[in-house]
């Protein structure tokens, strides 16, 4: 597994984009308008790791999850379960692949994603 992105929930998308691009030096990779469900912007820094910022009407601002790329999400979830991991969302198809969630002992969400 390798860390692919960190997901942050934000109050103000424009202000957050300005901070991460102008202050922190990230570049906009892509944007997604989810209608009433909110919006997502992916920001790319050095290397492959990205920051995903989400504005939506549901979640509180702050760290939402750490995203990790996996080659086979079903196998990974099965292995993690056998080691006692708390799976909070079983593998689910999404637009770019398959996604599952687990929590660490502190309640930090970890997203496992297998891209197409």
PDB file of N, CA and C in Angstrom, residues 4-106:
ATOM      1  N   UNK A   4      -1.821   7.720  -1.199  1.00  0.00           N
ATOM      2  CA  UNK A   4      -2.105   8.410  -2.461  1.00  0.00           C
ATOM      3  C   UNK A   4      -2.578   9.837  -2.218  1.00  0.00           C
ATOM      4  N   UNK A   5      -3.409  10.014  -1.196  1.00  0.00           N
ATOM      5  CA  UNK A   5      -3.944  11.346  -0.927  1.00  0.00           C
ATOM      6  C   UNK A   5      -4.408  11.469   0.512  1.00  0.00           C
ATOM      7  N   UNK A   6      -4.550  12.694   0.943  1.00  0.00           N
ATOM      8  CA  UNK A   6      -5.168  13.025   2.217  1.00  0.00           C
ATOM      9  C   UNK A   6      -6.400  13.835   1.889  1.00  0.00           C
ATOM     10  N   UNK A   7      -7.529  13.463   2.484  1.00  0.00           N
ATOM     11  CA  UNK A   7      -8.794  14.140   2.204  1.00  0.00           C
ATOM     12  C   UNK A   7      -9.141  15.060   3.358  1.00  0.00           C
ATOM     13  N   UNK A   8      -9.426  16.309   3.015  1.00  0.00           N
ATOM     14  CA  UNK A   8      -9.811  17.317   3.989  1.00  0.00           C
ATOM     15  C   UNK A   8     -11.194  17.839   3.628  1.00  0.00           C
ATOM     16  N   UNK A   9     -12.042  18.022   4.626  1.00  0.00           N
ATOM     17  CA  UNK A   9     -13.330  18.680   4.431  1.00  0.00           C
ATOM     18  C   UNK A   9     -13.109  20.158   4.742  1.00  0.00           C
ATOM     19  N   UNK A  10     -13.619  21.030   3.869  1.00  0.00           N
ATOM     20  CA  UNK A  10     -13.390  22.472   4.022  1.00  0.00           C
ATOM     21  C   UNK A  10     -14.706  23.237   4.064  1.00  0.00           C
ATOM     22  N   UNK A  11     -14.651  24.419   4.677  1.00  0.00           N
ATOM     23  CA  UNK A  11     -15.812  25.316   4.719  1.00  0.00           C
ATOM     24  C   UNK A  11     -15.942  26.119   3.438  1.00  0.00           C
ATOM     25  N   UNK A  12     -14.808  26.558   2.903  1.00  0.00           N
ATOM     26  CA  UNK A  12     -14.794  27.476   1.765  1.00  0.00           C
ATOM     27  C   UNK A  12     -13.829  26.931   0.717  1.00  0.00           C
ATOM     28  N   UNK A  13     -14.364  26.417  -0.380  1.00  0.00           N
ATOM     29  CA  UNK A  13     -13.531  25.794  -1.410  1.00  0.00           C
ATOM     30  C   UNK A  13     -12.568  26.799  -2.032  1.00  0.00           C
ATOM     31  N   UNK A  14     -13.059  27.978  -2.401  1.00  0.00           N
ATOM     32  CA  UNK A  14     -12.192  28.968  -3.051  1.00  0.00           C
ATOM     33  C   UNK A  14     -11.041  29.392  -2.149  1.00  0.00           C
ATOM     34  N   UNK A  15     -11.337  29.655  -0.887  1.00  0.00           N
ATOM     35  CA  UNK A  15     -10.303  30.061   0.076  1.00  0.00           C
ATOM     36  C   UNK A  15      -9.280  28.939   0.260  1.00  0.00           C
ATOM     37  N   UNK A  16      -9.751  27.702   0.307  1.00  0.00           N
ATOM     38  CA  UNK A  16      -8.853  26.562   0.486  1.00  0.00           C
ATOM     39  C   UNK A  16      -7.975  26.349  -0.738  1.00  0.00           C
ATOM     40  N   UNK A  17      -8.565  26.464  -1.931  1.00  0.00           N
ATOM     41  CA  UNK A  17      -7.762  26.337  -3.154  1.00  0.00           C
ATOM     42  C   UNK A  17      -6.692  27.418  -3.181  1.00  0.00           C
ATOM     43  N   UNK A  18      -7.054  28.631  -2.855  1.00  0.00           N
ATOM     44  CA  UNK A  18      -6.096  29.738  -2.842  1.00  0.00           C
ATOM     45  C   UNK A  18      -4.947  29.443  -1.876  1.00  0.00           C
ATOM     46  N   UNK A  19      -5.271  28.955  -0.676  1.00  0.00           N
ATOM     47  CA  UNK A  19      -4.235  28.638   0.313  1.00  0.00           C
ATOM     48  C   UNK A  19      -3.294  27.560  -0.203  1.00  0.00           C
ATOM     49  N   UNK A  20      -3.853  26.443  -0.678  1.00  0.00           N
ATOM     50  CA  UNK A  20      -3.004  25.332  -1.086  1.00  0.00           C
ATOM     51  C   UNK A  20      -2.219  25.610  -2.367  1.00  0.00           C
ATOM     52  N   UNK A  21      -2.716  26.481  -3.235  1.00  0.00           N
ATOM     53  CA  UNK A  21      -1.968  26.798  -4.455  1.00  0.00           C
ATOM     54  C   UNK A  21      -0.993  27.952  -4.219  1.00  0.00           C
ATOM     55  N   UNK A  22      -1.474  29.061  -3.683  1.00  0.00           N
ATOM     56  CA  UNK A  22      -0.641  30.253  -3.552  1.00  0.00           C
ATOM     57  C   UNK A  22       0.329  30.192  -2.372  1.00  0.00           C
ATOM     58  N   UNK A  23      -0.087  29.605  -1.278  1.00  0.00           N
ATOM     59  CA  UNK A  23       0.768  29.555  -0.089  1.00  0.00           C
ATOM     60  C   UNK A  23       1.606  28.283  -0.055  1.00  0.00           C
ATOM     61  N   UNK A  24       0.972  27.148  -0.293  1.00  0.00           N
ATOM     62  CA  UNK A  24       1.653  25.858  -0.148  1.00  0.00           C
ATOM     63  C   UNK A  24       2.302  25.353  -1.430  1.00  0.00           C
ATOM     64  N   UNK A  25       1.989  25.935  -2.576  1.00  0.00           N
ATOM     65  CA  UNK A  25       2.647  25.574  -3.821  1.00  0.00           C
ATOM     66  C   UNK A  25       2.075  24.383  -4.562  1.00  0.00           C
ATOM     67  N   UNK A  26       0.870  23.941  -4.231  1.00  0.00           N
ATOM     68  CA  UNK A  26       0.232  22.844  -4.958  1.00  0.00           C
ATOM     69  C   UNK A  26      -0.381  23.373  -6.253  1.00  0.00           C
ATOM     70  N   UNK A  27      -0.666  22.469  -7.176  1.00  0.00           N
ATOM     71  CA  UNK A  27      -1.336  22.821  -8.428  1.00  0.00           C
ATOM     72  C   UNK A  27      -2.655  22.075  -8.492  1.00  0.00           C
ATOM     73  N   UNK A  28      -3.648  22.699  -9.100  1.00  0.00           N
ATOM     74  CA  UNK A  28      -4.936  22.019  -9.271  1.00  0.00           C
ATOM     75  C   UNK A  28      -4.770  20.907 -10.292  1.00  0.00           C
ATOM     76  N   UNK A  29      -5.157  19.708  -9.893  1.00  0.00           N
ATOM     77  CA  UNK A  29      -5.110  18.556 -10.787  1.00  0.00           C
ATOM     78  C   UNK A  29      -6.450  18.399 -11.486  1.00  0.00           C
ATOM     79  N   UNK A  30      -7.534  18.429 -10.717  1.00  0.00           N
ATOM     80  CA  UNK A  30      -8.867  18.270 -11.297  1.00  0.00           C
ATOM     81  C   UNK A  30      -9.920  18.754 -10.304  1.00  0.00           C
ATOM     82  N   UNK A  31     -11.109  19.069 -10.860  1.00  0.00           N
ATOM     83  CA  UNK A  31     -12.238  19.517 -10.050  1.00  0.00           C
ATOM     84  C   UNK A  31     -13.466  18.724 -10.449  1.00  0.00           C
ATOM     85  N   UNK A  32     -14.324  18.467  -9.457  1.00  0.00           N
ATOM     86  CA  UNK A  32     -15.560  17.723  -9.700  1.00  0.00           C
ATOM     87  C   UNK A  32     -16.708  18.443  -9.010  1.00  0.00           C
ATOM     88  N   UNK A  33     -17.733  18.772  -9.771  1.00  0.00           N
ATOM     89  CA  UNK A  33     -18.927  19.392  -9.230  1.00  0.00           C
ATOM     90  C   UNK A  33     -19.938  18.287  -8.966  1.00  0.00           C
ATOM     91  N   UNK A  34     -20.338  18.117  -7.716  1.00  0.00           N
ATOM     92  CA  UNK A  34     -21.261  17.065  -7.335  1.00  0.00           C
ATOM     93  C   UNK A  34     -22.679  17.588  -7.141  1.00  0.00           C
ATOM     94  N   UNK A  35     -22.944  18.781  -7.662  1.00  0.00           N
ATOM     95  CA  UNK A  35     -24.265  19.376  -7.506  1.00  0.00           C
ATOM     96  C   UNK A  35     -24.528  19.706  -6.050  1.00  0.00           C
ATOM     97  N   UNK A  36     -25.707  19.362  -5.582  1.00  0.00           N
ATOM     98  CA  UNK A  36     -26.063  19.649  -4.191  1.00  0.00           C
ATOM     99  C   UNK A  36     -25.237  18.851  -3.187  1.00  0.00           C
ATOM    100  N   UNK A  37     -24.579  17.786  -3.646  1.00  0.00           N
ATOM    101  CA  UNK A  37     -23.749  16.971  -2.756  1.00  0.00           C
ATOM    102  C   UNK A  37     -22.413  17.628  -2.449  1.00  0.00           C
ATOM    103  N   UNK A  38     -22.049  18.695  -3.190  1.00  0.00           N
ATOM    104  CA  UNK A  38     -20.805  19.401  -2.905  1.00  0.00           C
ATOM    105  C   UNK A  38     -19.861  19.457  -4.083  1.00  0.00           C
ATOM    106  N   UNK A  39     -18.579  19.606  -3.761  1.00  0.00           N
ATOM    107  CA  UNK A  39     -17.550  19.673  -4.800  1.00  0.00           C
ATOM    108  C   UNK A  39     -16.249  19.098  -4.261  1.00  0.00           C
ATOM    109  N   UNK A  40     -15.416  18.645  -5.196  1.00  0.00           N
ATOM    110  CA  UNK A  40     -14.121  18.055  -4.867  1.00  0.00           C
ATOM    111  C   UNK A  40     -13.066  18.707  -5.745  1.00  0.00           C
ATOM    112  N   UNK A  41     -11.933  19.042  -5.148  1.00  0.00           N
ATOM    113  CA  UNK A  41     -10.782  19.507  -5.908  1.00  0.00           C
ATOM    114  C   UNK A  41      -9.578  18.670  -5.491  1.00  0.00           C
ATOM    115  N   UNK A  42      -8.860  18.137  -6.475  1.00  0.00           N
ATOM    116  CA  UNK A  42      -7.631  17.395  -6.222  1.00  0.00           C
ATOM    117  C   UNK A  42      -6.452  18.316  -6.512  1.00  0.00           C
ATOM    118  N   UNK A  43      -5.532  18.364  -5.568  1.00  0.00           N
ATOM    119  CA  UNK A  43      -4.359  19.225  -5.674  1.00  0.00           C
ATOM    120  C   UNK A  43      -3.110  18.358  -5.673  1.00  0.00           C
ATOM    121  N   UNK A  44      -2.200  18.645  -6.601  1.00  0.00           N
ATOM    122  CA  UNK A  44      -0.981  17.845  -6.752  1.00  0.00           C
ATOM    123  C   UNK A  44       0.227  18.649  -6.302  1.00  0.00           C
ATOM    124  N   UNK A  45       1.043  18.014  -5.483  1.00  0.00           N
ATOM    125  CA  UNK A  45       2.317  18.588  -5.062  1.00  0.00           C
ATOM    126  C   UNK A  45       3.433  17.836  -5.753  1.00  0.00           C
ATOM    127  N   UNK A  46       4.552  17.707  -5.078  1.00  0.00           N
ATOM    128  CA  UNK A  46       5.666  16.934  -5.620  1.00  0.00           C
ATOM    129  C   UNK A  46       5.364  15.447  -5.499  1.00  0.00           C
ATOM    130  N   UNK A  47       5.876  14.661  -6.435  1.00  0.00           N
ATOM    131  CA  UNK A  47       5.648  13.223  -6.392  1.00  0.00           C
ATOM    132  C   UNK A  47       4.218  12.879  -6.778  1.00  0.00           C
ATOM    133  N   UNK A  48       3.727  11.760  -6.251  1.00  0.00           N
ATOM    134  CA  UNK A  48       2.402  11.273  -6.627  1.00  0.00           C
ATOM    135  C   UNK A  48       1.319  11.593  -5.602  1.00  0.00           C
ATOM    136  N   UNK A  49       1.699  11.957  -4.389  1.00  0.00           N
ATOM    137  CA  UNK A  49       0.716  12.181  -3.334  1.00  0.00           C
ATOM    138  C   UNK A  49      -0.062  13.460  -3.593  1.00  0.00           C
ATOM    139  N   UNK A  50      -1.361  13.407  -3.305  1.00  0.00           N
ATOM    140  CA  UNK A  50      -2.232  14.547  -3.566  1.00  0.00           C
ATOM    141  C   UNK A  50      -3.031  14.904  -2.321  1.00  0.00           C
ATOM    142  N   UNK A  51      -3.594  16.104  -2.330  1.00  0.00           N
ATOM    143  CA  UNK A  51      -4.556  16.520  -1.325  1.00  0.00           C
ATOM    144  C   UNK A  51      -5.898  16.613  -2.025  1.00  0.00           C
ATOM    145  N   UNK A  52      -6.896  16.007  -1.426  1.00  0.00           N
ATOM    146  CA  UNK A  52      -8.259  16.076  -1.936  1.00  0.00           C
ATOM    147  C   UNK A  52      -9.041  16.951  -0.966  1.00  0.00           C
ATOM    148  N   UNK A  53      -9.589  18.065  -1.474  1.00  0.00           N
ATOM    149  CA  UNK A  53     -10.403  18.908  -0.602  1.00  0.00           C
ATOM    150  C   UNK A  53     -11.859  18.802  -1.050  1.00  0.00           C
ATOM    151  N   UNK A  54     -12.716  18.633  -0.061  1.00  0.00           N
ATOM    152  CA  UNK A  54     -14.143  18.426  -0.318  1.00  0.00           C
ATOM    153  C   UNK A  54     -14.948  19.449   0.464  1.00  0.00           C
ATOM    154  N   UNK A  55     -15.899  20.045  -0.205  1.00  0.00           N
ATOM    155  CA  UNK A  55     -16.894  20.890   0.459  1.00  0.00           C
ATOM    156  C   UNK A  55     -18.226  20.200   0.238  1.00  0.00           C
ATOM    157  N   UNK A  56     -18.890  19.881   1.342  1.00  0.00           N
ATOM    158  CA  UNK A  56     -20.205  19.257   1.232  1.00  0.00           C
ATOM    159  C   UNK A  56     -21.072  19.700   2.405  1.00  0.00           C
ATOM    160  N   UNK A  57     -22.365  19.493   2.306  1.00  0.00           N
ATOM    161  CA  UNK A  57     -23.263  19.955   3.366  1.00  0.00           C
ATOM    162  C   UNK A  57     -23.364  19.001   4.563  1.00  0.00           C
ATOM    163  N   UNK A  58     -22.597  17.917   4.562  1.00  0.00           N
ATOM    164  CA  UNK A  58     -22.755  16.883   5.583  1.00  0.00           C
ATOM    165  C   UNK A  58     -21.618  16.856   6.612  1.00  0.00           C
ATOM    166  N   UNK A  59     -20.390  16.813   6.138  1.00  0.00           N
ATOM    167  CA  UNK A  59     -19.249  16.568   7.018  1.00  0.00           C
ATOM    168  C   UNK A  59     -18.684  17.851   7.617  1.00  0.00           C
ATOM    169  N   UNK A  60     -18.163  17.724   8.838  1.00  0.00           N
ATOM    170  CA  UNK A  60     -17.513  18.840   9.522  1.00  0.00           C
ATOM    171  C   UNK A  60     -16.123  19.064   8.936  1.00  0.00           C
ATOM    172  N   UNK A  61     -15.650  20.310   8.898  1.00  0.00           N
ATOM    173  CA  UNK A  61     -14.309  20.595   8.385  1.00  0.00           C
ATOM    174  C   UNK A  61     -13.220  19.883   9.191  1.00  0.00           C
ATOM    175  N   UNK A  62     -12.154  19.512   8.498  1.00  0.00           N
ATOM    176  CA  UNK A  62     -11.013  18.859   9.128  1.00  0.00           C
ATOM    177  C   UNK A  62     -10.564  17.659   8.332  1.00  0.00           C
ATOM    178  N   UNK A  63      -9.667  16.879   8.923  1.00  0.00           N
ATOM    179  CA  UNK A  63      -9.164  15.673   8.280  1.00  0.00           C
ATOM    180  C   UNK A  63     -10.304  14.672   8.137  1.00  0.00           C
ATOM    181  N   UNK A  64     -10.530  14.201   6.932  1.00  0.00           N
ATOM    182  CA  UNK A  64     -11.579  13.215   6.692  1.00  0.00           C
ATOM    183  C   UNK A  64     -10.991  11.807   6.602  1.00  0.00           C
ATOM    184  N   UNK A  65      -9.929  11.655   5.796  1.00  0.00           N
ATOM    185  CA  UNK A  65      -9.333  10.325   5.655  1.00  0.00           C
ATOM    186  C   UNK A  65      -7.959  10.428   5.013  1.00  0.00           C
ATOM    187  N   UNK A  66      -7.238   9.321   5.124  1.00  0.00           N
ATOM    188  CA  UNK A  66      -5.976   9.129   4.413  1.00  0.00           C
ATOM    189  C   UNK A  66      -6.275   8.072   3.363  1.00  0.00           C
ATOM    190  N   UNK A  67      -5.971   8.356   2.100  1.00  0.00           N
ATOM    191  CA  UNK A  67      -6.273   7.421   1.017  1.00  0.00           C
ATOM    192  C   UNK A  67      -5.050   6.639   0.591  1.00  0.00           C
ATOM    193  N   UNK A  68      -5.220   5.337   0.456  1.00  0.00           N
ATOM    194  CA  UNK A  68      -4.120   4.469   0.049  1.00  0.00           C
ATOM    195  C   UNK A  68      -4.495   3.679  -1.188  1.00  0.00           C
ATOM    196  N   UNK A  69      -3.579   3.633  -2.138  1.00  0.00           N
ATOM    197  CA  UNK A  69      -3.753   2.807  -3.334  1.00  0.00           C
ATOM    198  C   UNK A  69      -3.458   1.357  -2.988  1.00  0.00           C
ATOM    199  N   UNK A  70      -4.297   0.475  -3.480  1.00  0.00           N
ATOM    200  CA  UNK A  70      -4.058  -0.962  -3.340  1.00  0.00           C
ATOM    201  C   UNK A  70      -4.291  -1.615  -4.701  1.00  0.00           C
ATOM    202  N   UNK A  71      -3.626  -2.737  -4.918  1.00  0.00           N
ATOM    203  CA  UNK A  71      -3.786  -3.426  -6.196  1.00  0.00           C
ATOM    204  C   UNK A  71      -5.091  -4.202  -6.271  1.00  0.00           C
ATOM    205  N   UNK A  72      -5.503  -4.809  -5.141  1.00  0.00           N
ATOM    206  CA  UNK A  72      -6.723  -5.610  -5.107  1.00  0.00           C
ATOM    207  C   UNK A  72      -7.433  -5.310  -3.794  1.00  0.00           C
ATOM    208  N   UNK A  73      -8.443  -4.463  -3.849  1.00  0.00           N
ATOM    209  CA  UNK A  73      -9.105  -4.009  -2.621  1.00  0.00           C
ATOM    210  C   UNK A  73      -9.809  -5.161  -1.897  1.00  0.00           C
ATOM    211  N   UNK A  74     -10.385  -6.103  -2.614  1.00  0.00           N
ATOM    212  CA  UNK A  74     -11.068  -7.223  -1.960  1.00  0.00           C
ATOM    213  C   UNK A  74     -10.092  -8.091  -1.169  1.00  0.00           C
ATOM    214  N   UNK A  75      -8.959  -8.417  -1.766  1.00  0.00           N
ATOM    215  CA  UNK A  75      -7.936  -9.206  -1.084  1.00  0.00           C
ATOM    216  C   UNK A  75      -7.372  -8.439   0.101  1.00  0.00           C
ATOM    217  N   UNK A  76      -7.124  -7.142  -0.083  1.00  0.00           N
ATOM    218  CA  UNK A  76      -6.577  -6.318   0.991  1.00  0.00           C
ATOM    219  C   UNK A  76      -7.533  -6.260   2.170  1.00  0.00           C
ATOM    220  N   UNK A  77      -8.813  -6.055   1.906  1.00  0.00           N
ATOM    221  CA  UNK A  77      -9.812  -6.001   2.983  1.00  0.00           C
ATOM    222  C   UNK A  77      -9.861  -7.342   3.717  1.00  0.00           C
ATOM    223  N   UNK A  78      -9.833  -8.434   2.979  1.00  0.00           N
ATOM    224  CA  UNK A  78      -9.860  -9.761   3.597  1.00  0.00           C
ATOM    225  C   UNK A  78      -8.649  -9.955   4.519  1.00  0.00           C
ATOM    226  N   UNK A  79      -7.456  -9.569   4.047  1.00  0.00           N
ATOM    227  CA  UNK A  79      -6.238  -9.696   4.855  1.00  0.00           C
ATOM    228  C   UNK A  79      -6.309  -8.814   6.103  1.00  0.00           C
ATOM    229  N   UNK A  80      -6.787  -7.585   5.941  1.00  0.00           N
ATOM    230  CA  UNK A  80      -6.876  -6.678   7.079  1.00  0.00           C
ATOM    231  C   UNK A  80      -7.884  -7.170   8.111  1.00  0.00           C
ATOM    232  N   UNK A  81      -9.010  -7.703   7.643  1.00  0.00           N
ATOM    233  CA  UNK A  81     -10.007  -8.275   8.560  1.00  0.00           C
ATOM    234  C   UNK A  81      -9.390  -9.411   9.380  1.00  0.00           C
ATOM    235  N   UNK A  82      -8.596 -10.263   8.715  1.00  0.00           N
ATOM    236  CA  UNK A  82      -7.984 -11.404   9.411  1.00  0.00           C
ATOM    237  C   UNK A  82      -7.012 -10.953  10.497  1.00  0.00           C
ATOM    238  N   UNK A  83      -6.539  -9.710  10.383  1.00  0.00           N
ATOM    239  CA  UNK A  83      -5.621  -9.152  11.379  1.00  0.00           C
ATOM    240  C   UNK A  83      -6.355  -8.290  12.408  1.00  0.00           C
ATOM    241  N   UNK A  84      -7.694  -8.270  12.319  1.00  0.00           N
ATOM    242  CA  UNK A  84      -8.478  -7.557  13.313  1.00  0.00           C
ATOM    243  C   UNK A  84      -8.844  -6.122  12.969  1.00  0.00           C
ATOM    244  N   UNK A  85      -8.612  -5.703  11.732  1.00  0.00           N
ATOM    245  CA  UNK A  85      -8.946  -4.327  11.341  1.00  0.00           C
ATOM    246  C   UNK A  85     -10.451  -4.115  11.348  1.00  0.00           C
ATOM    247  N   UNK A  86     -10.847  -2.901  11.711  1.00  0.00           N
ATOM    248  CA  UNK A  86     -12.264  -2.523  11.733  1.00  0.00           C
ATOM    249  C   UNK A  86     -12.637  -1.942  10.369  1.00  0.00           C
ATOM    250  N   UNK A  87     -13.290  -2.734   9.546  1.00  0.00           N
ATOM    251  CA  UNK A  87     -13.732  -2.290   8.226  1.00  0.00           C
ATOM    252  C   UNK A  87     -15.059  -1.550   8.416  1.00  0.00           C
ATOM    253  N   UNK A  88     -15.111  -0.289   7.973  1.00  0.00           N
ATOM    254  CA  UNK A  88     -16.325   0.509   8.160  1.00  0.00           C
ATOM    255  C   UNK A  88     -17.151   0.616   6.887  1.00  0.00           C
ATOM    256  N   UNK A  89     -16.562   0.272   5.743  1.00  0.00           N
ATOM    257  CA  UNK A  89     -17.300   0.203   4.483  1.00  0.00           C
ATOM    258  C   UNK A  89     -16.660  -0.862   3.611  1.00  0.00           C
ATOM    259  N   UNK A  90     -17.428  -1.866   3.287  1.00  0.00           N
ATOM    260  CA  UNK A  90     -16.943  -2.949   2.423  1.00  0.00           C
ATOM    261  C   UNK A  90     -16.639  -2.392   1.031  1.00  0.00           C
ATOM    262  N   UNK A  91     -15.826  -3.096   0.234  1.00  0.00           N
ATOM    263  CA  UNK A  91     -15.513  -2.622  -1.113  1.00  0.00           C
ATOM    264  C   UNK A  91     -16.770  -2.263  -1.907  1.00  0.00           C
ATOM    265  N   UNK A  92     -16.751  -1.062  -2.462  1.00  0.00           N
ATOM    266  CA  UNK A  92     -17.891  -0.508  -3.171  1.00  0.00           C
ATOM    267  C   UNK A  92     -17.413   0.103  -4.489  1.00  0.00           C
ATOM    268  N   UNK A  93     -18.075  -0.226  -5.604  1.00  0.00           N
ATOM    269  CA  UNK A  93     -17.696   0.390  -6.879  1.00  0.00           C
ATOM    270  C   UNK A  93     -17.939   1.903  -6.850  1.00  0.00           C
ATOM    271  N   UNK A  94     -16.970   2.648  -7.369  1.00  0.00           N
ATOM    272  CA  UNK A  94     -17.094   4.096  -7.550  1.00  0.00           C
ATOM    273  C   UNK A  94     -16.642   4.417  -8.969  1.00  0.00           C
ATOM    274  N   UNK A  95     -16.734   5.674  -9.350  1.00  0.00           N
ATOM    275  CA  UNK A  95     -16.434   6.080 -10.724  1.00  0.00           C
ATOM    276  C   UNK A  95     -15.026   5.690 -11.179  1.00  0.00           C
ATOM    277  N   UNK A  96     -14.032   5.794 -10.288  1.00  0.00           N
ATOM    278  CA  UNK A  96     -12.642   5.558 -10.690  1.00  0.00           C
ATOM    279  C   UNK A  96     -12.108   4.189 -10.294  1.00  0.00           C
ATOM    280  N   UNK A  97     -12.952   3.336  -9.679  1.00  0.00           N
ATOM    281  CA  UNK A  97     -12.481   2.021  -9.257  1.00  0.00           C
ATOM    282  C   UNK A  97     -13.353   1.424  -8.182  1.00  0.00           C
ATOM    283  N   UNK A  98     -12.715   0.928  -7.123  1.00  0.00           N
ATOM    284  CA  UNK A  98     -13.419   0.332  -5.994  1.00  0.00           C
ATOM    285  C   UNK A  98     -12.838   0.906  -4.711  1.00  0.00           C
ATOM    286  N   UNK A  99     -13.725   1.236  -3.762  1.00  0.00           N
ATOM    287  CA  UNK A  99     -13.342   1.924  -2.536  1.00  0.00           C
ATOM    288  C   UNK A  99     -13.839   1.162  -1.317  1.00  0.00           C
ATOM    289  N   UNK A 100     -13.006   1.094  -0.290  1.00  0.00           N
ATOM    290  CA  UNK A 100     -13.394   0.552   1.012  1.00  0.00           C
ATOM    291  C   UNK A 100     -12.817   1.473   2.082  1.00  0.00           C
ATOM    292  N   UNK A 101     -13.404   1.445   3.278  1.00  0.00           N
ATOM    293  CA  UNK A 101     -12.902   2.240   4.396  1.00  0.00           C
ATOM    294  C   UNK A 101     -12.663   1.351   5.607  1.00  0.00           C
ATOM    295  N   UNK A 102     -11.646   1.699   6.372  1.00  0.00           N
ATOM    296  CA  UNK A 102     -11.407   1.109   7.675  1.00  0.00           C
ATOM    297  C   UNK A 102     -11.015   2.225   8.631  1.00  0.00           C
ATOM    298  N   UNK A 103     -10.944   1.908   9.915  1.00  0.00           N
ATOM    299  CA  UNK A 103     -10.523   2.885  10.917  1.00  0.00           C
ATOM    300  C   UNK A 103      -9.320   2.350  11.667  1.00  0.00           C
ATOM    301  N   UNK A 104      -8.411   3.261  12.006  1.00  0.00           N
ATOM    302  CA  UNK A 104      -7.305   2.875  12.871  1.00  0.00           C
ATOM    303  C   UNK A 104      -7.803   2.887  14.320  1.00  0.00           C
ATOM    304  N   UNK A 105      -6.983   2.505  15.304  1.00  0.00           N
ATOM    305  CA  UNK A 105      -7.442   2.449  16.694  1.00  0.00           C
ATOM    306  C   UNK A 105      -7.899   3.798  17.259  1.00  0.00           C
ATOM    307  N   UNK A 106      -7.537   4.902  16.605  1.00  0.00           N
ATOM    308  CA  UNK A 106      -7.923   6.233  17.061  1.00  0.00           C
ATOM    309  C   UNK A 106      -9.143   6.783  16.343  1.00  0.00           C
TER     310      UNK A 106
END
